[in-house]
Amino acid sequence: MECLYCFLGFLLLAARLPLDTAKQFHDVLSNERTSDYMREHNQLAGWSSDENEWNEKLYPVWKKEDPRWKNSWKGGHVQAILTSDSPALVGSTITFVVDLVFPRCQKEDVSGNIVYEKNCRNDTGPSPDLYVYNWSEEGGWGNGPNEHHHHVFPDGKPFPHHPEWKRWNFVYVFHTLGQYLQKLGRGSARVSINTANVTLGPQLMEVIVYRRHRHVYIPIAKVKDVYVVTDHVPVFVTMYQKNDRNLSDETFLRDLPIMFNVLIHDPSHFLNESAIYYKWNFGDNTGLFVSNNPTLNHTYVLNGTFSLNLTVQAAVPGPCPSPSPKPPEPTSPLSPAGDNALELRATPDEACHINRYGYFRATITIVDGILEVSIIQMTDVLRPEPQPDRSLMDFVVTCQGITPTEVCTIVSDPTCQITYHTVCDPVDVDMGDTCLLTVRRAFGGSGTYCMNLTLGDNTSLALTSTLVSVPTRDPASPSRMANGAMVSVGCLAIFVTVITLFVYKKHKEYKLIENSTGIVVKGKGLNVFLNHAKAMFFPGNQEKDPLLKHQPATV
């Protein structure tokens, strides 16, 4: 009897042994969902069911805490980074990319081998070796009769023997929706799937990566990521406004246009052949705007908080629905109904499409701000003690909108590329309703400068630019010019006095005989004296002088 129990136990153990040793793909790749859940999804083109058996002898399976992971790669651990261009509109194509990040100072060369980077020092210093893994000389890729048994994927399918396949030393196994895809690659792998048969909502993609090690493969990394398939057009809107200080706070300025730019996330260009319309409601009682242009400007003329709504409609070309049958016509006893009673409604030229919609909503706040800024005058400041290495300029600045709280200037080279210095000053808040101020700035000597001037407050920032030409001046030019002018005037006065005395002494005996009062005689005598002086300085004009008739004859 005891032997019978032993025999039955042996049979039970033998019956369980295949179940314990024969792993399936979903046993290796996912512990979160059962295969019953995966069966609910439709078949992906080129993918296989994860109920297939996994070759654990050729591709060993290690649990997360297995100590063998520590030695799966020389010099550290390999990290796998999985990304996708999710979210994806249903019917479009979604692409997944896996990139391997090798330990420091390691890289993949053109032959697919892993080498140490030159002049790179890790924690242990530069490596004396060239290769981390020299798969080109490792062997195992021969053409002998017994060399192909390990050139297979985990499910036993053979590697694709394209010209570069021997340089691809990594095996990637992608797993999602109860299905898997095997791919031979290098340090990066890319996979795309069509989402027409993918269930809407968030889904999970998992990837396990193996490296070649002689006649077996060693696991080096696992990674997973969530992607989303939706029936709504993925819509993003960027909002830009001139003079808006912070574009991310959804606070904008009154009386300045806001540019709205709609971005549709469509990396696979699924909507290229679709007619797309944009319906705007800006929430300020200006009505509904419909456009086929993704860019639109709108100006709010009142302060307050407004609800912005956008609806995007995409007419996606698609298959026409099955034509509906015509109802059978009544038949008479003499005319029996045949097989053509259910005629199809022919629609060979009908263009059919599926409407997909996307939505965007935002709450924006409109406030007063600085709308414009202008430099209306530039004046060179003369100082009593000039400094040749510093020149002062006054800029008269005016603006529209509210009063600024600060003024900043950036002085740079004439190309506005190399900054020399930046200065910011507070603005007197008691300047009143008129935005008019004088900004004084110093420049490092003569030359041409580019100056950017900004007026700002908490929400706005208005900018203007100008080229400033600082003239060359003599270090002592103001005082020297004044002294030179005084000396010239003094010399001219002395010269005129000397000449006047000389002419008067020479002609003092001359008297004009007239029957006139003394006052008149003095007056005429003075005129004669001045005309004589004029004649000495301008001899060419003597013949025209009417006083020549009064001159006595020369003896």
Coordinates of C-alpha atoms in Angstrom, one line a residue:
M1 CA 0.0 0.0 0.0
E2 CA 2.8 2.4 0.8
C3 CA 4.4 1.6 -2.5
L4 CA 1.1 2.5 -4.2
Y5 CA 1.1 5.9 -2.5
C6 CA 4.7 6.5 -3.6
F7 CA 3.8 5.6 -7.2
L8 CA 0.8 8.0 -7.2
G9 CA 2.9 10.8 -5.8
F10 CA 5.5 10.2 -8.5
L11 CA 2.9 10.4 -11.2
L12 CA 1.5 13.6 -9.7
L13 CA 5.0 15.1 -9.6
A14 CA 5.7 14.0 -13.2
A15 CA 2.4 15.6 -14.3
R16 CA 3.3 18.9 -12.7
L17 CA 6.9 19.0 -13.9
P18 CA 6.1 20.3 -17.4
L19 CA 4.0 23.0 -16.0
D20 CA 6.8 24.1 -13.7
T21 CA 9.5 24.0 -16.3
A22 CA 7.7 25.2 -19.4
K23 CA 7.4 29.0 -19.0
Q24 CA 5.2 31.1 -21.2
F25 CA 5.9 34.7 -22.3
H26 CA 3.4 36.2 -19.9
D27 CA 5.2 34.4 -17.0
V28 CA 8.5 36.0 -17.9
L29 CA 7.3 39.5 -19.0
S30 CA 4.4 40.4 -16.8
N31 CA 3.2 39.6 -13.3
E32 CA 0.5 42.2 -13.2
R33 CA -2.2 41.0 -15.6
T34 CA -3.5 37.6 -16.5
S35 CA -3.7 36.2 -19.9
D36 CA -7.6 36.2 -19.6
Y37 CA -7.4 40.0 -19.6
M38 CA -5.1 40.0 -22.6
R39 CA -7.4 37.9 -24.7
E40 CA -9.9 40.8 -24.7
H41 CA -7.6 42.7 -27.2
N42 CA -7.5 42.3 -30.9
Q43 CA -4.5 40.9 -32.7
L44 CA -1.7 43.3 -33.4
A45 CA -0.1 42.9 -36.9
G46 CA 3.2 41.0 -36.6
W47 CA 2.8 40.2 -32.8
S48 CA 2.3 36.8 -31.2
S49 CA 0.3 35.6 -28.2
D50 CA 2.1 35.6 -24.9
E51 CA 0.8 32.1 -24.3
N52 CA 3.7 30.7 -26.4
E53 CA 6.4 28.9 -24.6
W54 CA 9.7 30.7 -23.6
N55 CA 13.0 29.0 -24.1
E56 CA 14.4 29.4 -20.6
K57 CA 17.5 27.3 -21.3
L58 CA 18.7 29.7 -24.0
Y59 CA 17.2 32.9 -22.4
P60 CA 17.4 32.4 -18.6
V61 CA 14.8 34.1 -16.4
W62 CA 15.9 35.9 -13.2
K63 CA 13.8 37.4 -10.6
K64 CA 14.4 40.9 -9.5
E65 CA 16.4 40.0 -6.4
D66 CA 18.5 37.4 -8.1
P67 CA 22.2 38.0 -7.3
R68 CA 23.2 37.1 -10.9
W69 CA 22.0 40.6 -12.0
K70 CA 25.1 42.0 -10.4
N71 CA 27.4 40.2 -12.9
S72 CA 25.2 40.6 -16.0
W73 CA 27.4 43.4 -17.3
K74 CA 31.1 44.3 -16.9
G75 CA 31.8 47.5 -15.0
G76 CA 28.3 48.3 -13.7
H77 CA 24.7 48.1 -14.7
V78 CA 23.0 48.9 -18.0
Q79 CA 20.0 51.1 -17.9
A80 CA 17.2 50.8 -20.4
I81 CA 15.1 53.9 -21.1
L82 CA 11.7 53.4 -22.8
T83 CA 9.9 56.3 -24.5
S84 CA 6.9 56.6 -26.8
D85 CA 5.1 59.4 -28.7
S86 CA 2.0 58.9 -26.7
P87 CA -0.8 59.9 -26.5
A88 CA -2.0 58.5 -29.8
L89 CA -5.3 59.0 -31.6
V90 CA -7.0 55.7 -32.3
G91 CA -6.2 54.6 -35.8
S92 CA -2.8 56.3 -35.8
T93 CA 0.6 54.7 -35.3
I94 CA 2.5 54.9 -32.0
T95 CA 6.2 54.4 -31.8
F96 CA 8.3 53.0 -28.9
V97 CA 12.0 53.5 -28.6
V98 CA 14.4 51.7 -26.2
D99 CA 17.8 53.2 -25.6
L100 CA 20.5 51.5 -23.6
V101 CA 22.7 53.6 -21.3
F102 CA 26.0 51.9 -20.6
P103 CA 28.2 52.4 -17.5
R104 CA 30.5 55.4 -17.5
C105 CA 33.3 55.3 -20.0
Q106 CA 31.6 52.6 -22.2
K107 CA 30.1 53.0 -25.6
E108 CA 29.1 51.0 -28.7
D109 CA 31.4 51.2 -31.7
V110 CA 30.5 51.0 -35.4
S111 CA 31.0 47.2 -35.3
G112 CA 28.5 46.7 -32.5
N113 CA 31.2 45.9 -29.9
I114 CA 31.3 47.7 -26.5
V115 CA 34.5 49.6 -26.0
Y116 CA 36.1 51.9 -23.4
E117 CA 36.1 55.6 -24.3
K118 CA 39.5 57.1 -24.6
N119 CA 40.8 59.5 -22.0
C120 CA 37.8 58.7 -19.8
R121 CA 38.3 58.0 -16.1
N122 CA 35.8 56.1 -14.1
D123 CA 35.9 55.3 -10.4
T124 CA 38.8 52.9 -10.9
G125 CA 40.7 55.1 -13.3
P126 CA 41.3 54.6 -17.0
S127 CA 40.9 51.0 -18.2
P128 CA 44.0 49.4 -19.8
D129 CA 41.6 47.3 -22.1
L130 CA 40.1 48.5 -25.3
Y131 CA 37.0 46.3 -25.3
V132 CA 34.3 45.7 -22.8
Y133 CA 32.8 43.1 -25.0
N134 CA 34.5 42.1 -28.3
W135 CA 31.7 40.1 -29.9
S136 CA 33.4 40.2 -33.2
E137 CA 36.1 37.8 -32.0
E138 CA 34.0 35.9 -29.4
G139 CA 32.8 33.3 -31.9
G140 CA 29.5 31.6 -31.9
W141 CA 28.3 33.2 -35.1
G142 CA 29.9 30.6 -37.3
N143 CA 28.3 28.8 -40.3
G144 CA 28.8 25.2 -39.2
P145 CA 26.0 22.7 -39.0
N146 CA 25.8 23.0 -35.2
E147 CA 26.1 26.7 -35.0
H148 CA 22.5 27.8 -35.7
H149 CA 20.7 26.3 -32.8
H150 CA 21.3 29.4 -30.7
H151 CA 20.5 31.9 -33.5
V152 CA 16.9 32.0 -32.4
F153 CA 14.5 34.2 -30.4
P154 CA 13.0 33.0 -27.0
D155 CA 10.1 31.4 -28.8
G156 CA 12.4 29.5 -31.2
K157 CA 11.9 31.6 -34.3
P158 CA 15.2 32.1 -36.2
F159 CA 17.0 35.5 -36.4
P160 CA 16.5 37.4 -39.6
H161 CA 19.8 37.0 -41.6
H162 CA 20.1 40.5 -43.1
P163 CA 23.6 41.8 -44.0
E164 CA 24.1 43.5 -40.6
W165 CA 22.6 40.9 -38.3
K166 CA 25.9 39.7 -36.9
R167 CA 26.6 43.2 -35.5
W168 CA 23.4 43.3 -33.6
N169 CA 24.2 41.7 -30.3
F170 CA 21.1 42.5 -28.2
V171 CA 17.7 40.9 -28.2
Y172 CA 14.7 43.0 -27.3
V173 CA 11.3 41.5 -26.4
F174 CA 8.4 43.9 -26.3
H175 CA 5.2 42.9 -24.5
T176 CA 1.8 44.6 -24.4
L177 CA -1.9 43.7 -24.6
G178 CA -1.2 40.0 -24.1
Q179 CA 1.2 39.9 -27.2
Y180 CA 4.9 40.1 -27.7
L181 CA 7.3 41.2 -30.5
Q182 CA 10.9 40.0 -30.7
K183 CA 13.6 42.2 -32.2
L184 CA 17.3 41.9 -32.8
G185 CA 19.2 45.2 -32.5
R186 CA 22.1 47.2 -31.2
G187 CA 22.1 49.8 -28.4
S188 CA 18.8 51.1 -29.4
A189 CA 15.5 49.5 -30.8
R190 CA 12.4 51.0 -32.2
V191 CA 8.9 49.4 -32.6
S192 CA 5.7 50.9 -34.1
I193 CA 2.2 49.6 -33.8
N194 CA -1.1 50.7 -35.3
T195 CA -3.7 51.6 -32.7
A196 CA -6.8 50.7 -34.8
N197 CA -7.2 47.5 -32.7
V198 CA -6.0 48.9 -29.4
T199 CA -8.5 49.4 -26.5
L200 CA -8.9 53.0 -25.6
G201 CA -7.2 54.2 -22.4
P202 CA -3.9 53.7 -20.7
Q203 CA -1.9 50.6 -21.6
L204 CA 1.4 49.1 -20.4
M205 CA 4.4 48.4 -22.6
E206 CA 7.2 46.2 -21.1
V207 CA 10.6 45.4 -22.6
I208 CA 13.3 43.0 -21.5
V209 CA 16.8 43.2 -23.0
Y210 CA 19.3 40.3 -23.4
R211 CA 22.9 40.4 -24.6
R212 CA 24.8 37.7 -26.4
H213 CA 27.1 35.6 -24.4
R214 CA 28.6 32.8 -26.5
H215 CA 25.8 30.3 -27.1
V216 CA 23.3 31.8 -24.7
Y217 CA 21.8 35.2 -23.8
I218 CA 22.1 37.0 -20.5
P219 CA 19.4 39.4 -19.3
I220 CA 20.7 42.9 -18.7
A221 CA 17.7 45.2 -18.2
K222 CA 14.0 45.5 -17.8
V223 CA 11.8 48.5 -18.4
K224 CA 8.1 49.4 -18.6
D225 CA 6.1 52.5 -19.5
V226 CA 2.5 53.6 -19.8
Y227 CA 1.1 54.8 -23.1
V228 CA -2.4 56.2 -23.9
V229 CA -4.7 55.6 -26.9
T230 CA -7.6 58.1 -27.2
D231 CA -10.4 58.9 -29.5
H232 CA -10.0 62.7 -28.9
V233 CA -7.5 64.7 -30.9
P234 CA -4.6 65.5 -28.6
V235 CA -4.6 69.3 -28.6
F236 CA -2.1 71.8 -27.0
V237 CA -2.4 75.6 -27.2
T238 CA 0.5 78.1 -26.8
M239 CA -0.4 81.7 -25.9
Y240 CA 1.9 84.6 -26.6
Q241 CA 1.6 88.3 -26.1
K242 CA 4.0 91.1 -26.6
N243 CA 5.1 92.8 -23.3
D244 CA 3.6 90.0 -21.2
R245 CA 6.2 89.3 -18.5
N246 CA 5.3 85.8 -17.6
L247 CA 3.7 83.6 -20.3
S248 CA 3.0 80.7 -18.0
D249 CA 0.7 82.4 -15.5
E250 CA -2.2 82.8 -17.9
T251 CA -2.3 86.5 -17.1
F252 CA -2.3 88.9 -20.0
L253 CA -2.6 92.6 -20.8
R254 CA -5.6 94.6 -21.9
D255 CA -5.6 96.2 -25.4
L256 CA -2.7 94.1 -26.7
P257 CA -3.4 91.2 -29.1
I258 CA -2.8 87.6 -27.8
M259 CA -1.6 85.1 -30.3
F260 CA -3.1 81.6 -29.9
N261 CA -1.3 78.8 -31.7
V262 CA -2.9 75.3 -31.7
L263 CA -0.6 72.3 -31.8
I264 CA -2.0 68.9 -32.6
H265 CA 0.0 66.0 -31.4
D266 CA 0.2 63.8 -34.5
P267 CA 3.7 62.4 -34.8
S268 CA 2.7 59.7 -37.3
H269 CA 1.0 62.3 -39.6
F270 CA -2.3 60.4 -39.3
L271 CA -4.3 63.6 -39.8
N272 CA -2.4 64.9 -42.9
E273 CA -5.3 64.2 -45.2
S274 CA -8.0 65.4 -42.8
A275 CA -9.9 68.7 -42.9
I276 CA -9.4 70.4 -39.6
Y277 CA -11.5 73.3 -38.2
Y278 CA -10.9 75.4 -35.1
K279 CA -13.9 76.8 -33.2
W280 CA -13.0 79.5 -30.7
N281 CA -15.0 81.1 -27.9
F282 CA -13.0 83.6 -26.0
G283 CA -15.5 84.2 -23.2
D284 CA -15.8 88.0 -23.7
N285 CA -19.1 88.0 -25.5
T286 CA -17.4 88.5 -28.9
G287 CA -19.1 85.5 -30.4
L288 CA -17.8 82.3 -32.0
F289 CA -14.8 82.3 -34.3
V290 CA -14.4 79.4 -36.8
S291 CA -11.2 79.1 -38.8
N292 CA -9.1 76.5 -40.6
N293 CA -5.9 78.2 -39.5
P294 CA -4.3 76.9 -36.3
T295 CA -3.1 80.5 -35.4
L296 CA -5.4 83.3 -34.3
N297 CA -5.0 86.7 -32.6
H298 CA -7.5 88.1 -30.2
T299 CA -7.5 91.3 -28.1
Y300 CA -9.4 91.7 -24.8
V301 CA -10.6 95.2 -24.2
L302 CA -11.8 94.7 -20.7
N303 CA -10.1 93.6 -17.5
G304 CA -11.3 90.5 -15.7
T305 CA -11.3 86.7 -15.8
F306 CA -12.5 84.9 -18.9
S307 CA -13.1 81.3 -19.8
L308 CA -11.5 80.3 -23.1
N309 CA -12.9 77.3 -25.0
L310 CA -11.6 75.7 -28.2
T311 CA -13.0 72.8 -30.1
V312 CA -11.0 71.1 -32.9
Q313 CA -12.8 69.1 -35.5
A314 CA -10.9 66.7 -37.7
A315 CA -12.7 65.0 -40.6
V316 CA -10.6 61.8 -40.9
P317 CA -10.9 59.9 -44.2
G318 CA -12.2 56.4 -43.5
P319 CA -14.1 53.5 -45.0
C320 CA -17.7 54.1 -45.9
P321 CA -20.2 52.1 -43.9
S322 CA -21.7 49.0 -45.4
P323 CA -24.5 49.9 -47.8
S324 CA -28.0 49.2 -46.5
P325 CA -30.2 46.8 -48.4
K326 CA -33.3 48.0 -50.2
P327 CA -36.6 46.6 -48.8
P328 CA -38.1 43.9 -51.0
E329 CA -40.7 45.1 -53.4
P330 CA -44.1 43.5 -53.3
T331 CA -44.4 40.6 -55.7
S332 CA -47.4 39.2 -57.5
P333 CA -48.2 35.5 -57.8
L334 CA -47.1 35.7 -61.4
S335 CA -43.9 37.2 -60.6
P336 CA -42.0 35.3 -57.9
A337 CA -39.2 37.1 -56.0
G338 CA -35.7 36.2 -57.0
D339 CA -32.2 36.5 -55.5
N340 CA -32.0 40.1 -56.5
A341 CA -34.7 41.3 -54.2
L342 CA -32.2 42.8 -51.7
E343 CA -30.3 45.2 -53.9
L344 CA -27.4 47.2 -52.4
R345 CA -27.4 51.0 -52.6
A346 CA -24.3 51.8 -54.7
T347 CA -22.1 54.6 -53.3
P348 CA -18.9 54.1 -55.4
D349 CA -18.0 57.9 -55.5
E350 CA -19.0 58.9 -52.0
A351 CA -16.2 60.3 -49.8
C352 CA -16.6 59.1 -46.3
H353 CA -14.9 60.3 -43.2
I354 CA -15.0 60.0 -39.4
N355 CA -15.2 63.1 -37.3
R356 CA -12.8 63.3 -34.4
Y357 CA -12.8 66.1 -31.8
G358 CA -10.3 67.7 -29.5
Y359 CA -10.9 70.2 -26.7
F360 CA -9.0 72.8 -24.9
R361 CA -10.1 75.0 -22.0
A362 CA -8.3 77.7 -20.0
T363 CA -9.1 80.5 -17.6
I364 CA -7.2 83.7 -18.3
T365 CA -6.9 87.0 -16.5
I366 CA -6.7 90.3 -18.2
V367 CA -5.0 93.3 -16.4
D368 CA -3.6 96.7 -17.3
G369 CA 0.1 96.9 -18.2
I370 CA 2.8 98.8 -20.0
L371 CA 1.8 98.8 -23.7
E372 CA 4.5 100.8 -25.5
V373 CA 7.8 102.5 -24.7
S374 CA 9.8 105.0 -26.8
I375 CA 12.9 107.0 -26.5
I376 CA 12.0 110.5 -27.7
Q377 CA 15.3 112.4 -26.9
M378 CA 19.0 111.7 -26.3
T379 CA 21.2 114.4 -24.8
D380 CA 24.9 114.5 -24.1
V381 CA 25.5 115.6 -20.5
L382 CA 28.4 118.1 -20.1
R383 CA 30.1 118.1 -16.7
P384 CA 32.3 120.8 -15.2
E385 CA 35.1 118.2 -14.6
P386 CA 35.0 116.0 -17.7
Q387 CA 36.3 112.4 -17.5
P388 CA 37.6 111.2 -20.9
D389 CA 36.9 107.5 -20.0
R390 CA 33.2 108.1 -19.1
S391 CA 30.5 109.9 -21.0
L392 CA 27.0 110.6 -19.6
M393 CA 23.8 110.6 -21.8
D394 CA 20.3 111.5 -20.8
F395 CA 17.4 109.6 -22.4
V396 CA 13.9 111.0 -22.3
V397 CA 11.5 108.0 -22.2
T398 CA 7.8 107.9 -22.6
C399 CA 5.3 105.0 -22.5
Q400 CA 1.7 104.1 -22.9
G401 CA -0.3 102.2 -20.3
I402 CA 0.3 102.1 -16.6
T403 CA 3.2 103.6 -14.7
P404 CA 6.3 101.3 -14.6
T405 CA 8.0 100.4 -11.4
E406 CA 11.5 99.8 -12.8
V407 CA 13.7 100.7 -15.7
C408 CA 16.6 98.5 -16.9
T409 CA 19.2 99.1 -19.5
I410 CA 21.6 96.7 -21.2
V411 CA 24.5 98.4 -23.0
S412 CA 26.3 96.2 -25.5
D413 CA 28.4 96.4 -28.6
P414 CA 27.0 97.8 -31.9
T415 CA 25.8 94.3 -32.9
C416 CA 23.9 93.9 -29.7
Q417 CA 25.7 90.6 -29.0
I418 CA 28.3 91.4 -26.4
T419 CA 27.0 92.8 -23.2
Y420 CA 29.0 95.4 -21.4
H421 CA 26.9 96.2 -18.4
T422 CA 23.3 96.0 -17.1
V423 CA 21.7 98.6 -14.8
C424 CA 18.2 98.5 -13.2
D425 CA 16.7 101.4 -11.2
P426 CA 13.3 101.8 -9.4
V427 CA 10.9 104.3 -10.9
D428 CA 9.3 106.9 -8.6
V429 CA 5.7 105.8 -8.2
D430 CA 4.6 109.4 -7.6
M431 CA 5.3 110.5 -11.2
G432 CA 1.5 110.8 -11.8
D433 CA -0.5 109.6 -14.7
T434 CA 1.9 110.8 -17.3
C435 CA 4.6 108.2 -18.2
L436 CA 7.6 110.5 -18.8
L437 CA 11.0 110.0 -17.3
T438 CA 14.6 110.8 -17.9
V439 CA 17.1 108.0 -17.7
R440 CA 20.8 108.9 -17.2
R441 CA 23.4 106.3 -18.2
A442 CA 27.2 106.3 -18.4
F443 CA 29.2 105.0 -21.4
G444 CA 32.8 103.9 -21.5
G445 CA 34.2 106.5 -23.8
S446 CA 33.4 107.4 -27.4
G447 CA 32.0 105.1 -29.9
T448 CA 28.8 103.4 -31.0
Y449 CA 26.7 101.3 -28.5
C450 CA 23.6 99.2 -28.6
M451 CA 21.2 100.0 -25.7
N452 CA 18.1 98.0 -24.8
L453 CA 15.8 99.8 -22.5
T454 CA 12.9 98.1 -20.7
L455 CA 10.1 99.5 -18.5
G456 CA 8.4 96.9 -16.3
D457 CA 6.0 96.1 -13.5
N458 CA 4.8 92.9 -12.0
T459 CA 2.9 91.7 -15.1
S460 CA 4.3 93.6 -18.1
L461 CA 7.7 94.3 -19.6
A462 CA 8.0 96.8 -22.6
L463 CA 11.2 96.9 -24.6
T464 CA 12.8 99.4 -27.0
S465 CA 16.3 99.5 -28.5
T466 CA 18.5 102.2 -30.0
L467 CA 22.0 102.8 -31.2
V468 CA 23.9 105.4 -29.2
S469 CA 26.8 107.4 -30.7
V470 CA 29.1 108.9 -28.1
P471 CA 31.3 111.7 -29.7
T472 CA 35.0 112.1 -29.0
R473 CA 35.8 115.1 -26.8
D474 CA 39.0 116.9 -25.7
P475 CA 39.6 116.2 -21.9
A476 CA 39.7 120.0 -21.2
S477 CA 37.7 121.2 -24.2
P478 CA 35.1 123.3 -22.3
S479 CA 37.5 125.5 -20.2
R480 CA 40.1 125.8 -23.0
M481 CA 37.5 126.9 -25.5
A482 CA 36.2 129.6 -23.0
N483 CA 39.7 130.9 -22.2
G484 CA 40.7 130.9 -25.9
A485 CA 37.6 132.9 -26.8
M486 CA 38.4 135.5 -24.0
V487 CA 42.0 135.9 -25.2
S488 CA 40.9 136.4 -28.8
V489 CA 38.4 139.0 -27.9
G490 CA 41.0 140.9 -25.8
C491 CA 43.6 140.9 -28.6
L492 CA 41.1 142.2 -31.1
A493 CA 40.0 145.1 -28.8
I494 CA 43.7 146.2 -28.3
F495 CA 44.4 146.0 -32.0
V496 CA 41.4 148.2 -32.9
T497 CA 42.3 150.8 -30.2
V498 CA 45.9 151.2 -31.4
I499 CA 44.8 151.6 -35.0
T500 CA 42.1 154.1 -34.0
L501 CA 44.6 156.3 -32.0
F502 CA 47.1 156.2 -34.9
V503 CA 44.5 157.4 -37.4
Y504 CA 43.2 160.1 -35.1
K505 CA 46.7 161.6 -34.4
K506 CA 47.6 161.7 -38.1
H507 CA 44.4 163.7 -39.0
K508 CA 43.8 165.8 -35.9
E509 CA 44.7 169.2 -37.6
Y510 CA 41.9 168.8 -40.2
K511 CA 38.8 170.9 -39.5
L512 CA 35.7 171.1 -41.5
I513 CA 34.5 174.7 -42.1
E514 CA 30.7 174.7 -41.8
N515 CA 28.2 177.2 -40.4
S516 CA 26.7 174.8 -38.0
T517 CA 26.5 174.3 -34.3
G518 CA 29.3 172.7 -32.4
I519 CA 27.3 169.6 -31.8
V520 CA 26.8 169.1 -35.5
V521 CA 30.5 169.8 -36.2
K522 CA 31.5 167.2 -33.6
G523 CA 29.3 164.8 -35.1
K524 CA 30.5 165.3 -38.6
G525 CA 34.1 165.3 -37.4
L526 CA 33.5 162.0 -35.9
N527 CA 32.1 160.7 -39.1
V528 CA 35.1 162.0 -41.0
F529 CA 37.4 160.3 -38.5
L530 CA 35.6 157.0 -38.9
N531 CA 35.6 157.2 -42.6
H532 CA 39.4 157.8 -42.6
A533 CA 39.8 154.8 -40.5
K534 CA 37.6 152.8 -42.9
A535 CA 39.7 154.1 -45.8
M536 CA 42.9 152.8 -44.2
F537 CA 41.4 149.3 -43.7
F538 CA 39.5 149.2 -47.0
P539 CA 41.5 151.3 -49.5
G540 CA 39.7 149.8 -52.5
N541 CA 36.5 151.5 -51.5
Q542 CA 37.8 155.1 -51.2
E543 CA 36.5 156.2 -54.5
K544 CA 33.0 155.3 -53.6
D545 CA 33.1 157.2 -50.2
P546 CA 31.0 160.4 -50.4
L547 CA 33.4 162.1 -47.9
L548 CA 36.2 162.3 -50.4
K549 CA 34.9 165.7 -51.6
H550 CA 35.7 167.1 -48.2
Q551 CA 39.4 166.1 -48.3
P552 CA 41.9 169.0 -48.9
A553 CA 44.1 168.8 -51.8
T554 CA 47.6 167.5 -51.4
V555 CA 50.4 170.1 -51.8

